[in-house]
PDB file of N, CA and C in Angstrom:
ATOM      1  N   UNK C   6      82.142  99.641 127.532  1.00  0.00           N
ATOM      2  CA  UNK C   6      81.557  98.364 127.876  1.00  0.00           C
ATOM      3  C   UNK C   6      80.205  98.600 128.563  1.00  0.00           C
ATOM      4  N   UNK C   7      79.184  97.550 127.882  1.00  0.00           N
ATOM      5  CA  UNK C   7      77.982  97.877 129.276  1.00  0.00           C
ATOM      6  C   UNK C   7      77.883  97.586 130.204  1.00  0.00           C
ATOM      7  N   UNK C   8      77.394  98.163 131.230  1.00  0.00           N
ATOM      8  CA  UNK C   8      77.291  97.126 132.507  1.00  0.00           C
ATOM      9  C   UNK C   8      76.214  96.125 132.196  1.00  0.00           C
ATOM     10  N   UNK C   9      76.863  94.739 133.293  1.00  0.00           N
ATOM     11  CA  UNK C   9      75.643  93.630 133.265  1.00  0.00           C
ATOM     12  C   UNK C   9      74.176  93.946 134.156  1.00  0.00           C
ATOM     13  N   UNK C  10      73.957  94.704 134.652  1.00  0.00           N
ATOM     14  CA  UNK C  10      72.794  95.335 135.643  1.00  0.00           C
ATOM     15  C   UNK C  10      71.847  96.140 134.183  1.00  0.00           C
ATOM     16  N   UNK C  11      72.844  96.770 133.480  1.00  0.00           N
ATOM     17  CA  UNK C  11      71.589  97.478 132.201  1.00  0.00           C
ATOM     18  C   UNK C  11      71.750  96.919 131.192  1.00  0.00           C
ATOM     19  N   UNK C  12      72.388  95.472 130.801  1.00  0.00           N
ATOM     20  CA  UNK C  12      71.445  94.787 129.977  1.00  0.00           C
ATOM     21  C   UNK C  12      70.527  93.937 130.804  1.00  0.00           C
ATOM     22  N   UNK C  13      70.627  94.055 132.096  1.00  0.00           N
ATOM     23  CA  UNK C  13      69.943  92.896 132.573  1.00  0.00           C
ATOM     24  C   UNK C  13      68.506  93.888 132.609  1.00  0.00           C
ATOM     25  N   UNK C  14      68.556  95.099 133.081  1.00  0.00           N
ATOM     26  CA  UNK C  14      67.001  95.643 132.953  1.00  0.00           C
ATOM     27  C   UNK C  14      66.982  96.035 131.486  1.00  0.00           C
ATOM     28  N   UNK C  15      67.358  96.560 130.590  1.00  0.00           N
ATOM     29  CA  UNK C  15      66.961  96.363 128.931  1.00  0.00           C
ATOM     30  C   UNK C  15      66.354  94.727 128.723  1.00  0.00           C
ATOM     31  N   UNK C  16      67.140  93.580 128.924  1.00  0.00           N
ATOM     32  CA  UNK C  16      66.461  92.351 128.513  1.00  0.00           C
ATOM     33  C   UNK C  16      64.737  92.267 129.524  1.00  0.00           C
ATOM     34  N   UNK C  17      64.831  92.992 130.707  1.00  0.00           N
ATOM     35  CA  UNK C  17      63.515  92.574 131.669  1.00  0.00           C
ATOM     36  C   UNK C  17      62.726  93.964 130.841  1.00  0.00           C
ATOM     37  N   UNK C  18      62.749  94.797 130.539  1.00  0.00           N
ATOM     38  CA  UNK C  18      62.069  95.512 129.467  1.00  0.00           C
ATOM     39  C   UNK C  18      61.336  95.110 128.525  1.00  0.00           C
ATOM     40  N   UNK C  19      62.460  94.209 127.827  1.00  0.00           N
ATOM     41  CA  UNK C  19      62.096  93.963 126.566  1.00  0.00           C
ATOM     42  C   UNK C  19      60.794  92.916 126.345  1.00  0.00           C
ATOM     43  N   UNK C  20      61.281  92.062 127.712  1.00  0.00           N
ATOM     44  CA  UNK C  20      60.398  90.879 127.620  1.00  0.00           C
ATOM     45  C   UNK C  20      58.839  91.461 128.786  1.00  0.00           C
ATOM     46  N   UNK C  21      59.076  92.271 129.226  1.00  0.00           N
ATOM     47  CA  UNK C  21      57.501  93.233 129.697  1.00  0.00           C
ATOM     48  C   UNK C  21      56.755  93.638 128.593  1.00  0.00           C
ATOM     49  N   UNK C  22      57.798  94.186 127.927  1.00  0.00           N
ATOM     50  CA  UNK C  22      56.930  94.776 126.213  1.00  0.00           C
ATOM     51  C   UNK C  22      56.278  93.611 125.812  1.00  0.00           C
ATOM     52  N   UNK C  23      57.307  92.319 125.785  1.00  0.00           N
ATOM     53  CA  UNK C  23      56.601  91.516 125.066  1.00  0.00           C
ATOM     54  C   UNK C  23      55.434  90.629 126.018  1.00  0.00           C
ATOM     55  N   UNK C  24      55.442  91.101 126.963  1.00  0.00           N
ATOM     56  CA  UNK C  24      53.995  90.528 127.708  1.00  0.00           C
ATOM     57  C   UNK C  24      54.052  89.431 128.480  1.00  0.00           C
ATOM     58  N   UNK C  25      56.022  89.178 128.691  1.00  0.00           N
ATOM     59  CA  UNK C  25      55.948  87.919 129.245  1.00  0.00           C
ATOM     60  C   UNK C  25      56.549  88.330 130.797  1.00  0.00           C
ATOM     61  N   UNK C  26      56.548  89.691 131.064  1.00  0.00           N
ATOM     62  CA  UNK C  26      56.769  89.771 132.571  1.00  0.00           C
ATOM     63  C   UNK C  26      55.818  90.594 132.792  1.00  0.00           C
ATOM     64  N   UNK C  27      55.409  91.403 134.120  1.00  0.00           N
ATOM     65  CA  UNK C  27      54.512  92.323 134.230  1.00  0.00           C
ATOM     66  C   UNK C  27      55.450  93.247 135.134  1.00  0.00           C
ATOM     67  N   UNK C  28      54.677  94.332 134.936  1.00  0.00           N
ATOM     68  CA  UNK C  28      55.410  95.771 135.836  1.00  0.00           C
ATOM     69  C   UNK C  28      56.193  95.399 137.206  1.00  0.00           C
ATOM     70  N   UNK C  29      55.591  94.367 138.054  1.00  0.00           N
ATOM     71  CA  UNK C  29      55.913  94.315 139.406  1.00  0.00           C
ATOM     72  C   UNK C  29      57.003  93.716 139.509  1.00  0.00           C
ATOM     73  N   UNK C  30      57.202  92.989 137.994  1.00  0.00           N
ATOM     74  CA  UNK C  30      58.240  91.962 138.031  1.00  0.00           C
ATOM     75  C   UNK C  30      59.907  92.632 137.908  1.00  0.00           C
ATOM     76  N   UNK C  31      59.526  94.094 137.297  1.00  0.00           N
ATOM     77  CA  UNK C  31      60.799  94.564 137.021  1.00  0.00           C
ATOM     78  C   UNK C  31      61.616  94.963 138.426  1.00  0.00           C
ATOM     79  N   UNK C  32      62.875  95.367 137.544  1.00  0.00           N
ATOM     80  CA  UNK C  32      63.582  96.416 139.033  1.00  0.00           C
ATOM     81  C   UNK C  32      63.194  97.948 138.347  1.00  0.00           C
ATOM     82  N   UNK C  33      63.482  98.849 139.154  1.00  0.00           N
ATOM     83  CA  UNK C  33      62.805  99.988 138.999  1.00  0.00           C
ATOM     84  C   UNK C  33      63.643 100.941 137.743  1.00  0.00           C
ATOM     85  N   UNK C  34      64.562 100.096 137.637  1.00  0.00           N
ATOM     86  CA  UNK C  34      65.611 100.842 135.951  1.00  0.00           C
ATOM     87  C   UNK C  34      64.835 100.783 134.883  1.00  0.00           C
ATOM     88  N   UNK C  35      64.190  98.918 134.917  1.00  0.00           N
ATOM     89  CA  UNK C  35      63.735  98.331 134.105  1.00  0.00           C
ATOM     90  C   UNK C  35      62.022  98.674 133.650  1.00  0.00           C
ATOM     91  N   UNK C  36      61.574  99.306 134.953  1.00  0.00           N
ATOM     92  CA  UNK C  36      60.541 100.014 134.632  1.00  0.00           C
ATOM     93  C   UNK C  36      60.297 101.264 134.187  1.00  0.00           C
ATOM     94  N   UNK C  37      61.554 102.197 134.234  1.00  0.00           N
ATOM     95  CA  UNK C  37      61.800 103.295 133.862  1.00  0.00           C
ATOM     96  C   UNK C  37      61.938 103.325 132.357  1.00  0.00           C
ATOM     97  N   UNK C  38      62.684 102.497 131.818  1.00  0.00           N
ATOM     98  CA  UNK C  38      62.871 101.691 130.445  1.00  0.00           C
ATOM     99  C   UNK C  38      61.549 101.896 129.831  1.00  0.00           C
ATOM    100  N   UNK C  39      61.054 100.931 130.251  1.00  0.00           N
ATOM    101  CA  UNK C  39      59.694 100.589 129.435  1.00  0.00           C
ATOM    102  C   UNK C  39      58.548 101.982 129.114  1.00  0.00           C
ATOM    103  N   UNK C  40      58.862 102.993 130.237  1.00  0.00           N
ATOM    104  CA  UNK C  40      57.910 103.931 130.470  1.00  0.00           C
ATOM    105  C   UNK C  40      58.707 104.676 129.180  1.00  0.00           C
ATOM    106  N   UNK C  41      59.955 104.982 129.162  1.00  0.00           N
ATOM    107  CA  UNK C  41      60.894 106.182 128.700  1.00  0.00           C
ATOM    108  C   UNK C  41      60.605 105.638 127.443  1.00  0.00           C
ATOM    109  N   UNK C  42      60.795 104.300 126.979  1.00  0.00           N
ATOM    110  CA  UNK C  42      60.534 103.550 125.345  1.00  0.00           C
ATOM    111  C   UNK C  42      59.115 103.685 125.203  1.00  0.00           C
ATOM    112  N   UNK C  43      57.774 103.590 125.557  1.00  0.00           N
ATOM    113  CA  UNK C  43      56.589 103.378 125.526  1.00  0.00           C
ATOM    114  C   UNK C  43      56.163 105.147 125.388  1.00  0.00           C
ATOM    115  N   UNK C  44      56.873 106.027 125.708  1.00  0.00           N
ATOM    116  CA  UNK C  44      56.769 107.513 126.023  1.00  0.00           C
ATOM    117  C   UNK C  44      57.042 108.213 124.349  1.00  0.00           C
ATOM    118  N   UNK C  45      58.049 107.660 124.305  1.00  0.00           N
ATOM    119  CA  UNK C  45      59.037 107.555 122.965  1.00  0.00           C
ATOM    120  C   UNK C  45      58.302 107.677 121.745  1.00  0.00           C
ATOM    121  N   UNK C  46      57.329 106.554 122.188  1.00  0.00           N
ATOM    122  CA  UNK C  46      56.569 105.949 121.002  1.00  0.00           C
ATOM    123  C   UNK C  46      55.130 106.790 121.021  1.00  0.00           C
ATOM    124  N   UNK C  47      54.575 107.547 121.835  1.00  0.00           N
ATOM    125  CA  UNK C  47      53.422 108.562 121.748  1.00  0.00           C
ATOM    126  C   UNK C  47      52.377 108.195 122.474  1.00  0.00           C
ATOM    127  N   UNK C  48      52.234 107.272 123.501  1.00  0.00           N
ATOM    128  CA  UNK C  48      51.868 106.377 124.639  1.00  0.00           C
ATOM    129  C   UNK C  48      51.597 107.185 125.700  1.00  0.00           C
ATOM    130  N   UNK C  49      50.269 107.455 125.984  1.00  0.00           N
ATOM    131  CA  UNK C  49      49.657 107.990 127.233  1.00  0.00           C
ATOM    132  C   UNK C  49      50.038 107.085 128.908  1.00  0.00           C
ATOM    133  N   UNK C  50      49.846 107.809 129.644  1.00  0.00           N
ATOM    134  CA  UNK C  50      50.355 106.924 130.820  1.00  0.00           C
ATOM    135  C   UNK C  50      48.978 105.778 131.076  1.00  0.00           C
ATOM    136  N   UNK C  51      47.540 106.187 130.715  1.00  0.00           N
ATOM    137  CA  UNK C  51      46.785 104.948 130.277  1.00  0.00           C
ATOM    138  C   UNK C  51      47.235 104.000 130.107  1.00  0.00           C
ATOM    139  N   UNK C  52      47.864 104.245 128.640  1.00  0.00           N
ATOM    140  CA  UNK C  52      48.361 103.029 127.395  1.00  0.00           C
ATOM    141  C   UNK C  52      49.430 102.381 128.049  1.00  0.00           C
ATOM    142  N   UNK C  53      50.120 103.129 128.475  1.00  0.00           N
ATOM    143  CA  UNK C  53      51.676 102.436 129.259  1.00  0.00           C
ATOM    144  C   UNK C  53      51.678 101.048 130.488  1.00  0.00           C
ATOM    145  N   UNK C  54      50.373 102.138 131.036  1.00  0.00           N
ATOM    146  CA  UNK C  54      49.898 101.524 132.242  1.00  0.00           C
ATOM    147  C   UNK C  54      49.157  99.804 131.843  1.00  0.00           C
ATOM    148  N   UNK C  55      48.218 100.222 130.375  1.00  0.00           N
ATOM    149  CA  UNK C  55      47.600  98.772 130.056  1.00  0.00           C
ATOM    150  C   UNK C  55      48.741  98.090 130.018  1.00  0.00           C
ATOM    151  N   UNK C  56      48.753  98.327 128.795  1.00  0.00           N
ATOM    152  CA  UNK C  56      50.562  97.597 128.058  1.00  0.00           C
ATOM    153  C   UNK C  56      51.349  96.458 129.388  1.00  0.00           C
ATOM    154  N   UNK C  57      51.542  97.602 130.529  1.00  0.00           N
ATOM    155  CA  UNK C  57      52.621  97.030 131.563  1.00  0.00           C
ATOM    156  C   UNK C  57      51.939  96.091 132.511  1.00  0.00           C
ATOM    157  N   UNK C  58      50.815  96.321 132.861  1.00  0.00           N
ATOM    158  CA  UNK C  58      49.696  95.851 133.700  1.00  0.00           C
ATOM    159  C   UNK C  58      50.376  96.474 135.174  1.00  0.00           C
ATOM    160  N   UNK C  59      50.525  98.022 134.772  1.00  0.00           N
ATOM    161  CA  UNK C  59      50.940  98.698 136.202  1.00  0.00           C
ATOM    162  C   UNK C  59      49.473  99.704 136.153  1.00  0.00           C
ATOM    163  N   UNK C  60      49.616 100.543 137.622  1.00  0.00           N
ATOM    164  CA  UNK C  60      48.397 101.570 137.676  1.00  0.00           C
ATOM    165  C   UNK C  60      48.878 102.762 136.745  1.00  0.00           C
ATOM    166  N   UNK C  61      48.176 103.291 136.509  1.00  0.00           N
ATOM    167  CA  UNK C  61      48.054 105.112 135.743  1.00  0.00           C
ATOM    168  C   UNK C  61      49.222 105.558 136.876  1.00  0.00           C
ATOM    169  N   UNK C  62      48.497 105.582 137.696  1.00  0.00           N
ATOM    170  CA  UNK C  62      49.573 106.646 138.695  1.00  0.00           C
ATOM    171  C   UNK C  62      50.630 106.038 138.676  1.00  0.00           C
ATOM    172  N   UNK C  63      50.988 104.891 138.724  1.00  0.00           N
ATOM    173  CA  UNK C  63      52.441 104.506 138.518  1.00  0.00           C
ATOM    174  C   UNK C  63      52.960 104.914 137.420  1.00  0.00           C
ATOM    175  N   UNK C  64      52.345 104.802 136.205  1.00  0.00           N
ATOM    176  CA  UNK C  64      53.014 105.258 135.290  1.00  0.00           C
ATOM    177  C   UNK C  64      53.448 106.755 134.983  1.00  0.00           C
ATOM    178  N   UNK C  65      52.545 107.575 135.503  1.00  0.00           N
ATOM    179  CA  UNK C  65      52.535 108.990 135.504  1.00  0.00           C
ATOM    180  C   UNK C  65      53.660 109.170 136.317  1.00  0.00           C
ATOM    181  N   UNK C  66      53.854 108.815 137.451  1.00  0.00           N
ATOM    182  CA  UNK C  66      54.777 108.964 138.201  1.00  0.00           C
ATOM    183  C   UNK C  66      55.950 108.777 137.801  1.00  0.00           C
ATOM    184  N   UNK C  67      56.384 107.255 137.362  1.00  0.00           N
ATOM    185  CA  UNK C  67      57.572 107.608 136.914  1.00  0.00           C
ATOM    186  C   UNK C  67      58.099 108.211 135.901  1.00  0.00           C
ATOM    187  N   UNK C  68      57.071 108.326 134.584  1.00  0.00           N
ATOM    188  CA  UNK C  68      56.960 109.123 133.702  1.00  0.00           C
ATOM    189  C   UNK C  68      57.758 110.793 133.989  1.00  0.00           C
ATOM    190  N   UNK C  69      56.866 111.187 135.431  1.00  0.00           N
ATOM    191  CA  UNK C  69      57.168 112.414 135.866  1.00  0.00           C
ATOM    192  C   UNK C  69      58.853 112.482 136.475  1.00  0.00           C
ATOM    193  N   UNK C  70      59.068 111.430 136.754  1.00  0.00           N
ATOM    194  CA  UNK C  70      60.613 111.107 137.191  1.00  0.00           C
ATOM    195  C   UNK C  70      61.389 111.451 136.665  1.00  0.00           C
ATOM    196  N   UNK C  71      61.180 111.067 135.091  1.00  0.00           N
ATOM    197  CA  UNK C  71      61.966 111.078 134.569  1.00  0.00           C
ATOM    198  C   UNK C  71      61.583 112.609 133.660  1.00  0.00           C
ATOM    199  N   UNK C  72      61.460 113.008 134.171  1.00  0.00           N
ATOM    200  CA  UNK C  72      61.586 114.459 133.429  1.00  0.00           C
ATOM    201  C   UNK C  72      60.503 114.391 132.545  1.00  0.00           C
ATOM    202  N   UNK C  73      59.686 113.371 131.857  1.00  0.00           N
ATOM    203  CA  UNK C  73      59.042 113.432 130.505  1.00  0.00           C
ATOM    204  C   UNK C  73      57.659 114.314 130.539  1.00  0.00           C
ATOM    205  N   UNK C  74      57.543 115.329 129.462  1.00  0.00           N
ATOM    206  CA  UNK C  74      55.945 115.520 129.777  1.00  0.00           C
ATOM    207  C   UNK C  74      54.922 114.566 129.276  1.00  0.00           C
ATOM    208  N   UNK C  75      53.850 115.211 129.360  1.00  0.00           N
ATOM    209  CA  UNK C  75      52.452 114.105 129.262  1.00  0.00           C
ATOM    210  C   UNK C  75      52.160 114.166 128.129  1.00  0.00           C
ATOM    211  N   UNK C  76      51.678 112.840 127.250  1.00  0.00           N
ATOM    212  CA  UNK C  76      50.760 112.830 126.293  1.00  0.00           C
ATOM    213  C   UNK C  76      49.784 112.550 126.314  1.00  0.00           C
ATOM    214  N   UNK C  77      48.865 113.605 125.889  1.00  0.00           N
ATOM    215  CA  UNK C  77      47.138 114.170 125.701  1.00  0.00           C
ATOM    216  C   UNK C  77      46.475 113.007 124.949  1.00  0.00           C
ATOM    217  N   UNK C  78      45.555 112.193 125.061  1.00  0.00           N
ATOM    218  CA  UNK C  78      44.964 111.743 123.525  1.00  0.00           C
ATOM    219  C   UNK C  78      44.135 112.783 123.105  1.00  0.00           C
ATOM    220  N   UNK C  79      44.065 113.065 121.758  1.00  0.00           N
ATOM    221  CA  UNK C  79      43.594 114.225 120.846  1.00  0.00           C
ATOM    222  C   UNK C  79      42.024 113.839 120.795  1.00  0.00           C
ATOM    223  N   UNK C  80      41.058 114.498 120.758  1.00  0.00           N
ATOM    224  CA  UNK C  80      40.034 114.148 120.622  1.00  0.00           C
ATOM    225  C   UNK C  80      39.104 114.716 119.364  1.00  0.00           C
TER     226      UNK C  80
END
């Protein structure tokens, strides 16, 4: 069974992706989410950071939390 706490940050994810919450709005699962899915997808902590309307360093950070390494943009 899932718990109701992680669909409740998967649904506050989903709707950050879609631009209708912003970073500050999440709980900190739900921001982990978005970073770990947005990471997933080949998303610099820049891009993550636009996307979420959080800072770089926030994103790097939790990025770094979660174990993930960094993606470079190629030049």
């Amino acid at each position: 069974m899932i718990c109701a706490a992680v669909h409740a940050d998967a649904e506050q994810a989903r709707r950050c992706l879609s631009g209708e919450l912003v970073a500050e709005e999440l709980s900190t699962s739900a921001r982990e989410l978005v970073v770990a899915w947005l990471h997933a997808r080949g998303c610099t902590d820049v891009q993550i950071a636009e996307r979420c309307r959080m800072t770089t360093y926030t994103a790097g950070r939790i990025r770094s939390r979660l174990g993930l390494p960094s993606h470079r943009v190629s030049s």
